[in-house]
Coordinates of C-alpha atoms in Angstrom, one line a residue:
Chain A
X1 CA -13.5 199.3 77.2
X2 CA -12.3 201.9 74.7
X3 CA -14.7 204.6 73.6
X4 CA -14.4 206.1 70.1
X5 CA -13.6 209.8 70.5
X6 CA -13.9 210.3 66.7
X7 CA -17.7 210.6 67.2
X8 CA -18.0 214.4 67.6
X9 CA -21.7 214.9 67.7
X10 CA -22.4 212.8 70.8
X11 CA -19.2 211.9 72.4
X12 CA -20.2 209.0 74.6
X13 CA -23.9 208.2 74.3
X14 CA -23.5 206.0 71.2
X15 CA -20.8 204.0 72.8
X16 CA -22.7 203.7 76.0
X17 CA -25.9 202.6 74.2
X18 CA -24.0 200.0 72.2
X19 CA -22.2 198.8 75.3
X20 CA -25.5 198.2 77.2
X21 CA -27.1 196.7 74.1
X22 CA -24.3 194.2 73.8
X23 CA -24.3 193.5 77.5
X24 CA -28.1 192.8 77.3
X25 CA -27.7 190.5 74.3
X26 CA -24.9 188.6 75.9
X27 CA -26.9 188.3 79.0
X28 CA -29.8 186.8 77.1
X29 CA -27.5 184.2 75.4
X30 CA -26.0 183.2 78.7
X31 CA -29.4 183.2 80.4
X32 CA -30.8 180.7 77.9
X33 CA -28.3 178.1 79.0
X34 CA -28.8 178.8 82.7
X35 CA -32.6 178.7 82.3
X36 CA -32.5 175.4 80.4
X37 CA -30.2 173.8 83.0
X38 CA -32.3 175.2 85.8
X39 CA -35.4 173.8 84.1
X40 CA -33.8 170.4 83.7
X41 CA -32.8 170.3 87.3
X42 CA -36.3 171.4 88.4
X43 CA -38.0 168.7 86.3
X44 CA -35.5 166.0 87.5
X45 CA -35.7 167.0 91.1
X46 CA -38.8 164.9 92.2
X47 CA -37.1 161.7 91.3
X48 CA -33.6 162.8 92.4
X49 CA -34.9 163.7 95.9
X50 CA -36.9 160.5 96.0
X51 CA -34.2 158.0 95.1
X52 CA -31.0 160.0 94.9
X53 CA -28.5 160.3 92.1
X54 CA -26.5 157.2 93.0
X55 CA -29.3 154.8 92.0
X56 CA -29.1 156.0 88.4
X57 CA -25.7 154.3 88.3
X58 CA -26.1 151.3 90.6
X59 CA -29.6 150.0 89.8
X60 CA -29.7 146.5 88.2
X61 CA -31.4 147.7 85.0
X62 CA -33.4 150.5 83.2
X63 CA -37.1 149.6 83.7
X64 CA -38.5 152.8 85.0
X65 CA -42.1 151.4 85.2
X66 CA -40.8 148.9 87.7
X67 CA -38.6 151.4 89.6
X68 CA -35.1 150.6 88.1
X69 CA -33.3 153.5 86.7
X70 CA -29.7 152.5 85.7
X71 CA -28.4 154.9 83.1
X72 CA -24.8 153.5 82.9
X73 CA -25.4 151.2 79.9
X74 CA -26.8 154.2 78.0
X75 CA -23.9 156.3 79.0
X76 CA -21.5 153.7 77.7
X77 CA -23.6 153.4 74.5
X78 CA -23.4 157.1 73.9
X79 CA -19.6 157.1 74.6
X80 CA -18.8 154.1 72.4
X81 CA -20.9 155.4 69.5
X82 CA -19.4 158.9 69.8
X83 CA -15.8 157.6 70.2
X84 CA -16.0 155.1 67.3
X85 CA -17.5 157.6 64.9
X86 CA -15.0 160.4 65.8
X87 CA -12.1 158.0 65.5
X88 CA -13.1 157.0 62.0
X89 CA -14.4 160.4 60.8
X90 CA -11.5 162.6 62.0
X91 CA -8.7 161.1 59.9
X92 CA -11.1 160.6 56.9
X93 CA -12.3 164.1 57.1
X94 CA -8.9 165.8 57.6
X95 CA -7.2 163.7 54.9
X96 CA -10.0 164.3 52.4
X97 CA -9.6 168.1 53.1
X98 CA -5.8 167.7 52.4
X99 CA -6.6 165.9 49.2
X100 CA -9.0 168.6 48.3
X101 CA -6.4 171.4 48.9
X102 CA -3.1 169.9 47.9
X103 CA -3.6 167.0 45.6
X104 CA -6.9 167.3 43.7
X105 CA -7.1 169.3 40.4
X106 CA -9.2 172.5 41.0
X107 CA -12.3 171.2 39.1
X108 CA -12.4 168.0 41.1
X109 CA -11.8 169.8 44.3
X110 CA -14.6 172.2 43.7
X111 CA -17.2 169.5 42.9
X112 CA -15.9 167.4 45.8
X113 CA -16.5 170.3 48.1
X114 CA -20.0 170.8 46.8
X115 CA -20.7 167.1 47.4
X116 CA -19.5 167.3 51.0
X117 CA -21.7 170.4 51.6
X118 CA -24.6 168.4 50.2
X119 CA -23.9 165.6 52.6
X120 CA -24.0 168.2 55.5
X121 CA -27.5 169.3 54.4
X122 CA -29.2 165.9 54.4
X123 CA -31.6 165.7 57.4
X124 CA -30.7 163.1 60.0
X125 CA -34.0 161.2 59.6
X126 CA -33.0 160.4 56.0
X127 CA -29.7 158.9 57.1
X128 CA -31.6 156.9 59.7
X129 CA -34.1 155.6 57.2
X130 CA -31.3 154.7 54.8
X131 CA -29.5 152.9 57.7
X132 CA -32.6 151.0 58.6
X133 CA -33.5 149.7 55.2
X134 CA -29.9 149.3 53.7
X135 CA -27.2 149.2 56.3
X136 CA -29.0 147.3 59.1
X137 CA -30.0 144.3 56.9
X138 CA -26.5 144.2 55.5
X139 CA -25.0 144.0 59.0
X140 CA -27.7 141.5 59.9
X141 CA -26.5 139.2 57.2
X142 CA -22.9 139.2 58.6
X143 CA -23.9 138.9 62.2
X144 CA -27.5 139.0 63.4
X145 CA -29.5 140.9 64.7
X146 CA -28.4 143.8 62.6
X147 CA -29.3 146.9 64.5
X148 CA -26.1 147.4 66.5
X149 CA -23.4 149.7 67.8
X150 CA -21.6 149.2 64.5
X151 CA -24.6 150.5 62.5
X152 CA -24.7 153.5 64.8
X153 CA -21.0 154.2 64.4
X154 CA -21.2 154.0 60.6
X155 CA -24.2 156.2 60.4
X156 CA -22.7 158.7 62.8
X157 CA -19.5 158.7 60.8
X158 CA -21.3 159.6 57.6
X159 CA -23.2 162.3 59.5
X160 CA -20.2 164.0 61.1
X161 CA -17.9 163.6 58.2
X162 CA -19.0 166.8 56.5
X163 CA -18.5 168.8 59.7
X164 CA -14.9 167.8 60.1
X165 CA -14.1 167.9 56.4
X166 CA -15.5 171.4 55.8
X167 CA -13.9 172.7 59.0
X168 CA -10.5 171.2 58.0
X169 CA -11.0 172.5 54.5
X170 CA -11.6 176.0 55.8
X171 CA -8.6 176.0 58.1
X172 CA -6.3 174.6 55.5
X173 CA -7.4 177.4 53.2
X174 CA -6.4 179.8 55.9
X175 CA -2.8 178.8 56.1
X176 CA -0.8 181.8 54.9
X177 CA 0.5 181.4 51.4
X178 CA 4.0 182.5 52.3
X179 CA 4.4 179.5 54.6
X180 CA 3.8 177.3 51.6
X181 CA 6.1 179.3 49.4
X182 CA 8.8 179.1 52.1
X183 CA 8.5 175.4 52.3
X184 CA 8.7 175.1 48.5
X185 CA 11.8 177.3 48.5
X186 CA 13.4 174.9 51.0
X187 CA 12.7 172.1 48.5
X188 CA 10.4 170.2 50.9
X189 CA 8.3 167.5 49.2
X190 CA 4.5 167.9 49.3
X191 CA 3.7 165.5 52.2
X192 CA 6.5 167.0 54.3
X193 CA 5.1 170.4 53.8
X194 CA 1.7 169.3 54.8
X195 CA 2.9 167.5 57.9
X196 CA 5.5 170.0 59.0
X197 CA 4.0 173.3 58.0
X198 CA 0.3 173.1 57.1
X199 CA -0.9 170.9 60.0
X200 CA 0.8 172.9 62.8
X201 CA -0.4 176.2 61.2
X202 CA -4.0 174.9 60.9
X203 CA -4.2 173.0 64.2
X204 CA -6.7 175.3 65.9
X205 CA -9.2 175.0 63.1
X206 CA -8.7 171.2 63.0
X207 CA -9.2 171.0 66.7
X208 CA -12.4 173.1 66.5
X209 CA -13.6 170.7 63.8
X210 CA -13.1 167.8 66.1
X211 CA -15.0 169.5 68.9
X212 CA -17.9 170.3 66.6
X213 CA -18.1 166.8 65.2
X214 CA -18.0 165.3 68.7
X215 CA -20.8 167.5 69.8
X216 CA -22.9 166.4 66.9
X217 CA -22.1 162.8 67.5
X218 CA -23.3 163.0 71.1
X219 CA -26.4 165.0 70.3
X220 CA -27.6 163.0 67.3
X221 CA -30.9 161.3 68.0
X222 CA -33.2 160.4 65.2
X223 CA -30.8 158.3 63.0
X224 CA -29.3 156.6 66.1
X225 CA -32.8 155.7 67.3
X226 CA -33.5 154.0 64.0
X227 CA -30.4 151.9 63.6
X228 CA -29.0 151.1 67.0
X229 CA -31.7 148.7 68.3
X230 CA -32.3 150.7 71.5
X231 CA -31.7 147.7 73.8
X232 CA -30.5 149.0 77.2
X233 CA -27.2 147.1 77.7
X234 CA -23.5 147.7 77.9
X235 CA -22.2 146.4 74.5
X236 CA -19.7 143.6 74.6
X237 CA -19.1 143.6 70.8
X238 CA -19.7 145.9 67.8
X239 CA -22.7 143.8 66.8
X240 CA -24.6 144.3 70.1
X241 CA -27.6 146.7 70.0
X242 CA -27.2 149.7 72.2
X243 CA -29.4 152.7 73.4
X244 CA -27.9 156.2 73.7
X245 CA -29.1 158.8 76.2
X246 CA -30.6 160.9 73.4
X247 CA -32.5 157.9 71.9
X248 CA -33.7 157.1 75.4
X249 CA -35.3 160.5 75.8
X250 CA -36.8 160.5 72.3
X251 CA -38.1 157.0 72.6
X252 CA -39.9 157.2 75.9
X253 CA -40.7 160.9 76.5
X254 CA -44.0 160.8 74.7
X255 CA -45.4 158.1 77.0
X256 CA -43.6 158.8 80.2
X257 CA -45.4 159.9 83.4
X258 CA -44.4 160.9 86.9
X259 CA -41.1 159.4 88.1
X260 CA -40.4 157.9 84.7
X261 CA -40.7 161.3 83.1
X262 CA -38.4 162.8 85.7
X263 CA -35.9 160.0 85.2
X264 CA -35.8 161.0 81.5
X265 CA -34.9 164.5 82.6
X266 CA -32.1 163.0 84.6
X267 CA -31.0 161.4 81.3
X268 CA -30.9 164.9 79.9
X269 CA -28.9 166.2 82.8
X270 CA -26.4 163.4 82.5
X271 CA -26.1 164.2 78.8
X272 CA -25.6 167.9 79.6
X273 CA -22.9 166.9 82.1
X274 CA -21.2 164.9 79.4
X275 CA -21.1 167.9 77.1
X276 CA -19.8 170.1 79.9
X277 CA -17.1 167.4 80.6
X278 CA -16.2 167.4 76.9
X279 CA -15.9 171.2 76.8
X280 CA -13.7 171.2 79.9
X281 CA -11.5 168.4 78.4
X282 CA -11.2 170.4 75.2
X283 CA -10.2 173.5 77.1
X284 CA -7.6 171.6 79.1
X285 CA -6.1 169.9 76.1
X286 CA -6.0 173.1 74.0
X287 CA -4.7 175.4 76.8
X288 CA -1.7 177.4 75.6
X289 CA -1.0 174.8 72.9
X290 CA -3.7 174.9 70.2
X291 CA -5.1 178.4 70.3
X292 CA -2.0 180.0 71.8
Chain B
X1 CA -12.5 181.6 56.1
X2 CA -16.0 180.4 56.8
X3 CA -17.3 178.6 53.8
X4 CA -18.4 176.2 56.4
X5 CA -22.0 176.4 57.4
X6 CA -22.8 175.3 60.9
X7 CA -25.8 173.0 60.8
X8 CA -24.4 170.7 63.4
X9 CA -23.4 172.0 66.8
X10 CA -26.9 172.8 67.7
X11 CA -28.4 169.3 67.8
X12 CA -28.1 169.0 71.6
X13 CA -29.8 172.3 71.9
X14 CA -32.7 171.0 70.0
X15 CA -33.3 168.3 72.6
X16 CA -33.3 170.8 75.4
X17 CA -35.5 173.3 73.6
X18 CA -37.9 170.5 73.1
X19 CA -38.0 170.1 76.8
X20 CA -38.7 173.8 77.2
X21 CA -41.6 173.6 74.8
X22 CA -42.8 170.5 76.6
X23 CA -42.7 172.3 79.8
X24 CA -44.6 175.3 78.6
X25 CA -47.4 173.1 77.3
X26 CA -47.3 170.9 80.4
X27 CA -47.8 173.9 82.6
X28 CA -50.6 175.1 80.3
X29 CA -52.6 171.9 80.9
X30 CA -53.7 172.8 84.3
X31 CA -55.3 176.0 83.2
X32 CA -57.7 174.4 80.7
X33 CA -60.3 173.2 83.1
X34 CA -63.9 172.2 82.5
X35 CA -66.1 174.9 81.0
X36 CA -69.9 174.4 80.8
X37 CA -72.0 176.7 78.8
X38 CA -75.8 177.0 79.1
X39 CA -76.4 175.8 75.5
X40 CA -75.6 172.1 75.5
X41 CA -73.8 172.1 72.2
X42 CA -71.4 175.0 72.6
X43 CA -68.3 175.4 74.7
X44 CA -65.1 173.5 75.1
X45 CA -64.4 169.9 75.7
X46 CA -61.0 168.9 77.1
X47 CA -60.0 165.3 76.3
X48 CA -56.7 163.9 77.6
X49 CA -55.1 160.5 77.9
X50 CA -53.8 157.6 75.8
X51 CA -51.8 158.5 72.8
X52 CA -53.2 155.4 71.0
X53 CA -56.7 156.8 71.2
X54 CA -55.8 160.4 70.8
X55 CA -55.5 160.6 67.0
X56 CA -58.9 158.9 66.6
X57 CA -60.6 161.2 69.1
X58 CA -58.9 164.2 67.4
X59 CA -60.4 163.1 64.1
X60 CA -63.8 162.5 65.6
X61 CA -63.5 165.8 67.4
X62 CA -62.7 167.7 64.1
X63 CA -65.9 166.3 62.5
X64 CA -67.9 167.0 65.6
X65 CA -66.7 170.6 65.5
X66 CA -67.7 170.9 61.9
X67 CA -71.2 169.6 62.8
X68 CA -71.5 171.9 65.8
X69 CA -69.6 175.1 65.0
X70 CA -69.8 176.4 68.5
X71 CA -67.9 173.5 70.0
X72 CA -64.2 173.2 70.5
X73 CA -62.6 169.8 71.2
X74 CA -59.2 170.0 72.7
X75 CA -57.3 166.7 72.6
X76 CA -54.1 166.2 74.6
X77 CA -52.0 163.0 75.0
X78 CA -50.1 161.7 78.0
X79 CA -50.9 158.1 78.4
X80 CA -54.0 156.2 79.7
X81 CA -53.0 156.9 83.3
X82 CA -53.0 160.6 82.7
X83 CA -56.5 160.2 81.2
X84 CA -57.6 158.6 84.5
X85 CA -55.9 161.2 86.7
X86 CA -57.1 164.2 84.8
X87 CA -60.7 163.1 84.7
X88 CA -60.6 162.3 88.5
X89 CA -59.1 165.8 89.2
X90 CA -61.5 167.5 86.9
X91 CA -58.7 168.8 84.6
X92 CA -60.3 167.1 81.7
X93 CA -63.9 166.4 80.7
X94 CA -63.2 163.1 79.0
X95 CA -60.3 160.8 79.5
X96 CA -59.0 158.3 76.9
X97 CA -57.9 154.8 77.9
X98 CA -56.4 152.2 75.6
X99 CA -57.0 149.1 77.8
X100 CA -59.7 147.3 79.8
X101 CA -60.8 149.3 82.9
X102 CA -59.0 148.3 86.1
X103 CA -60.9 147.3 89.3
X104 CA -59.9 150.5 91.1
X105 CA -61.3 152.6 88.2
X106 CA -64.9 151.5 88.9
X107 CA -65.7 155.1 90.0
X108 CA -65.5 156.3 86.3
X109 CA -68.1 155.9 83.6
X110 CA -66.4 154.1 80.7
X111 CA -67.6 153.9 77.1
X112 CA -66.0 151.7 74.5
X113 CA -65.3 153.5 71.2
X114 CA -63.4 150.8 69.3
X115 CA -61.2 147.8 69.6
X116 CA -57.5 147.4 68.8
X117 CA -55.7 144.1 68.4
X118 CA -52.0 143.4 68.9
X119 CA -50.7 140.9 66.4
X120 CA -47.4 139.1 66.1
X121 CA -45.6 139.7 62.9
X122 CA -42.7 137.9 61.1
X123 CA -41.0 138.5 57.7
X124 CA -42.9 137.2 54.7
X125 CA -40.1 134.8 53.8
X126 CA -40.3 133.1 57.2
X127 CA -42.1 129.8 56.7
X128 CA -43.6 130.0 60.2
X129 CA -47.4 130.9 60.2
X130 CA -48.4 130.1 63.7
X131 CA -46.8 130.0 67.1
X132 CA -48.2 128.7 70.4
X133 CA -48.4 131.0 73.4
X134 CA -45.6 129.0 75.1
X135 CA -43.4 129.4 72.0
X136 CA -43.9 133.1 71.9
X137 CA -43.1 133.4 75.6
X138 CA -40.0 131.2 75.2
X139 CA -38.8 133.4 72.3
X140 CA -39.4 136.6 74.1
X141 CA -37.7 135.5 77.3
X142 CA -34.7 134.2 75.4
X143 CA -35.2 130.5 76.0
X144 CA -35.7 129.8 72.3
X145 CA -33.1 131.6 70.2
X146 CA -33.2 129.8 66.8
X147 CA -36.1 129.5 64.4
X148 CA -35.2 125.8 64.0
X149 CA -36.5 125.1 67.5
X150 CA -40.0 126.1 66.5
X151 CA -39.9 124.3 63.1
X152 CA -38.4 127.0 60.9
X153 CA -35.1 127.6 59.2
X154 CA -31.7 127.5 60.9
X155 CA -31.3 131.1 61.8
X156 CA -31.0 133.2 65.0
X157 CA -34.2 134.9 66.0
X158 CA -34.2 138.7 66.3
X159 CA -36.6 139.7 69.0
X160 CA -38.3 143.1 68.5
X161 CA -40.0 144.6 71.5
X162 CA -41.5 148.0 72.3
X163 CA -40.2 150.8 74.5
X164 CA -41.3 151.2 78.1
X165 CA -44.6 153.1 78.4
X166 CA -46.2 152.1 75.1
X167 CA -49.6 150.6 75.5
X168 CA -49.0 147.9 72.9
X169 CA -46.2 146.6 75.2
X170 CA -48.6 146.6 78.1
X171 CA -51.3 144.7 76.2
X172 CA -48.6 142.2 75.0
X173 CA -47.2 141.7 78.5
X174 CA -50.6 141.4 80.0
X175 CA -51.7 138.7 77.6
X176 CA -48.6 136.6 77.9
X177 CA -48.4 137.3 81.7
X178 CA -44.8 138.6 81.4
X179 CA -42.9 141.4 83.0
X180 CA -40.9 143.8 80.9
X181 CA -37.8 142.7 82.9
X182 CA -38.3 139.1 81.6
X183 CA -38.1 140.2 78.0
X184 CA -34.7 139.8 76.2
X185 CA -35.1 142.0 73.1
X186 CA -32.5 142.5 70.4
X187 CA -34.3 145.6 69.1
X188 CA -36.5 148.1 71.0
X189 CA -38.8 150.2 68.9
X190 CA -41.1 153.2 69.3
X191 CA -44.1 153.3 67.1
X192 CA -45.9 150.6 65.1
X193 CA -44.5 151.8 61.7
X194 CA -40.9 151.5 63.0
X195 CA -41.7 147.9 64.1
X196 CA -43.2 147.0 60.7
X197 CA -40.1 148.5 59.0
X198 CA -37.7 146.7 61.3
X199 CA -39.3 143.3 60.7
X200 CA -39.7 143.9 57.0
X201 CA -35.9 144.6 56.9
X202 CA -34.9 141.5 58.8
X203 CA -35.9 138.0 57.6
X204 CA -35.4 136.5 61.0
X205 CA -37.2 139.0 63.2
X206 CA -40.3 138.7 65.2
X207 CA -42.3 141.6 66.5
X208 CA -45.7 142.7 67.7
X209 CA -47.7 145.7 66.4
X210 CA -51.2 147.0 66.2
X211 CA -53.2 144.7 63.9
X212 CA -54.7 147.5 62.0
X213 CA -51.3 148.9 61.0
X214 CA -49.9 145.5 60.1
X215 CA -52.9 144.5 58.0
X216 CA -52.8 147.8 56.1
X217 CA -49.0 147.5 55.5
X218 CA -49.4 143.9 54.4
X219 CA -52.0 144.9 51.9
X220 CA -49.6 147.6 50.6
X221 CA -47.0 144.9 49.8
X222 CA -44.7 145.3 52.8
X223 CA -43.1 141.9 53.3
X224 CA -44.5 140.9 56.7
X225 CA -47.0 138.3 57.8
X226 CA -49.4 138.3 60.8
X227 CA -49.2 135.1 62.8
X228 CA -52.3 133.5 64.2
X229 CA -52.5 133.4 68.0
X230 CA -54.3 130.6 69.9
X231 CA -55.5 129.2 66.6
X232 CA -57.3 132.4 65.7
X233 CA -56.0 134.3 62.6
X234 CA -55.0 137.9 63.4
X235 CA -57.2 140.2 61.4
X236 CA -59.4 143.2 62.0
X237 CA -62.3 140.8 61.5
X238 CA -61.4 138.5 64.4
X239 CA -60.7 141.5 66.6
X240 CA -64.2 142.9 65.8
X241 CA -66.0 139.7 66.6
X242 CA -64.0 139.4 69.8
X243 CA -62.4 136.0 69.0
X244 CA -58.8 137.3 68.7
X245 CA -57.2 136.9 72.2
X246 CA -54.7 139.7 72.2
X247 CA -57.0 142.6 71.8
X248 CA -58.0 145.6 73.9
X249 CA -61.0 147.9 74.1
X250 CA -60.4 151.6 73.5
X251 CA -62.4 153.6 76.1
X252 CA -63.3 157.1 76.8
X253 CA -64.3 157.8 80.4
X254 CA -66.0 160.5 82.4
X255 CA -66.1 161.1 86.2
X256 CA -69.8 161.6 86.5
X257 CA -72.6 160.3 84.2
X258 CA -72.1 162.4 81.1
X259 CA -74.5 165.2 80.4
X260 CA -74.8 168.0 77.8
X261 CA -71.9 168.4 75.5
X262 CA -69.8 165.4 76.8
X263 CA -72.9 163.2 76.4
X264 CA -73.5 164.4 72.8
X265 CA -69.8 163.8 72.0
X266 CA -69.6 160.3 73.5
X267 CA -72.8 159.3 71.7
X268 CA -71.4 160.7 68.4
X269 CA -68.1 158.8 68.9
X270 CA -70.0 155.6 69.5
X271 CA -72.3 156.0 66.5
X272 CA -72.0 154.5 63.0
X273 CA -71.1 158.0 61.7
X274 CA -67.6 157.6 63.3
X275 CA -66.9 154.1 61.9
X276 CA -65.1 155.3 58.8
X277 CA -62.7 157.4 61.0
X278 CA -62.1 154.4 63.3
X279 CA -61.2 152.3 60.2
X280 CA -59.0 155.1 58.9
X281 CA -56.9 154.9 62.1
X282 CA -56.5 151.1 61.7
X283 CA -58.8 150.4 64.7
X284 CA -61.8 148.1 64.6
X285 CA -65.3 149.6 65.1
X286 CA -67.6 147.7 67.4
X287 CA -70.0 145.2 65.8
X288 CA -73.2 147.1 66.3

């Protein structure tokens, strides 16, 4: 820690004060996570000590009222919905940001950006409602029943698209102008400039965008609850209904008691573990390459 | 750089902070025990239990508070079984139960406030108007998968069922003598409104919801139809006169014979003065 010796009146108190204040604030932020995890574990403990963690992955089904607690189908449901939507939204978002920055006329780019920002501001329950009354019947016409993994992926894609688009847009804007001028001076065509100069220079921002959209895709609850059908099963096709871990908690928490309630906290723990796993994976992928 | 506004990364956090709030309130419950004041119509009444009955009791409670300004009625939900447990342990003065009383609950004093019927609904465009109990069971257990097999159009049936823990599911399972593990649903829903919207949006769906909700939505032009069960048309009228088979009484219970404030409240909830509130909540007041 460096102290500012320019402060003549009180040479070190201000710095000390600030230091302790910041330490305190940082501790609070860290503590919140620890308290929440501790609380989740405390609430899940009754059922964990009763039946053990293993049965949450080996039981025949999820029927907590009858003592079956298999979370695996919901884990798959969450993973498939997340992976599908991220796979569609990432290229779409990055390419639309490229369009916005390098191809679109300024007027179009500006209104396009506003539009995407508006998309980011729509509450998730509105997306869910739209999905339920428009998207789900449409899918139902193609392949019944309608509420399905596909509906979930499409809704999630629309929801996370603004996250990646705006993040990519911001990081493209951050690429130093002299890189672009240098590329132009070398006579590189536009796409070669984007691929060879802009993307490598903006990769940390793009990567952060992907992490953020993935987080949102895993955490989304309300819209998914309305369009996915919520049947606990491992999907074998895009048209199968699924239930995600978040939807499971939202759907059953209000009426759950005893072991059932504790089992829902285990859902929360598994979800938390997934997020931690994601963070570790991101750290591992990016180490020394993305942010370095 | 940051034109970007972060409205996204926090979603997971919401779920967990919801837990935190839940926990705080959950812990708070144990503290609000029975309080009896010398004056019979003052003090606090703690009512816990079924989330089906809770909105009704909350409304009745509000009106009761207005009539007796010194009284506070504190309504908390948590399912019928919590109603029973809390009353037995003395954590609540009155419990709410959305089903018939079980044999091992004979120790409690139960009072019927209203009745609720569970009706089977299909989309309005579906020509089916009645299904036998066997057909309903076959559809819900996945033995019949096409409307053609029960005299309808050639179309796959979308089975809509309720999430575990909902009392409508319990009533449905109890009437058809099924277990939740037997049911092969295509869509699992939470509350009644979600069920109505799901069936209204899918021409080939079948679902079951509270009759009061379905009848109200039907009258508002939502494209659903209530099927008759066992030859009895599903309506609030047939629930009221007790002829509709899939119906349940909504009870409030006490541990000891009610006296004072609890007695006054129960009598008020059962009186004609509360009938309009019962109808408002899409339940059916008793015949008297």
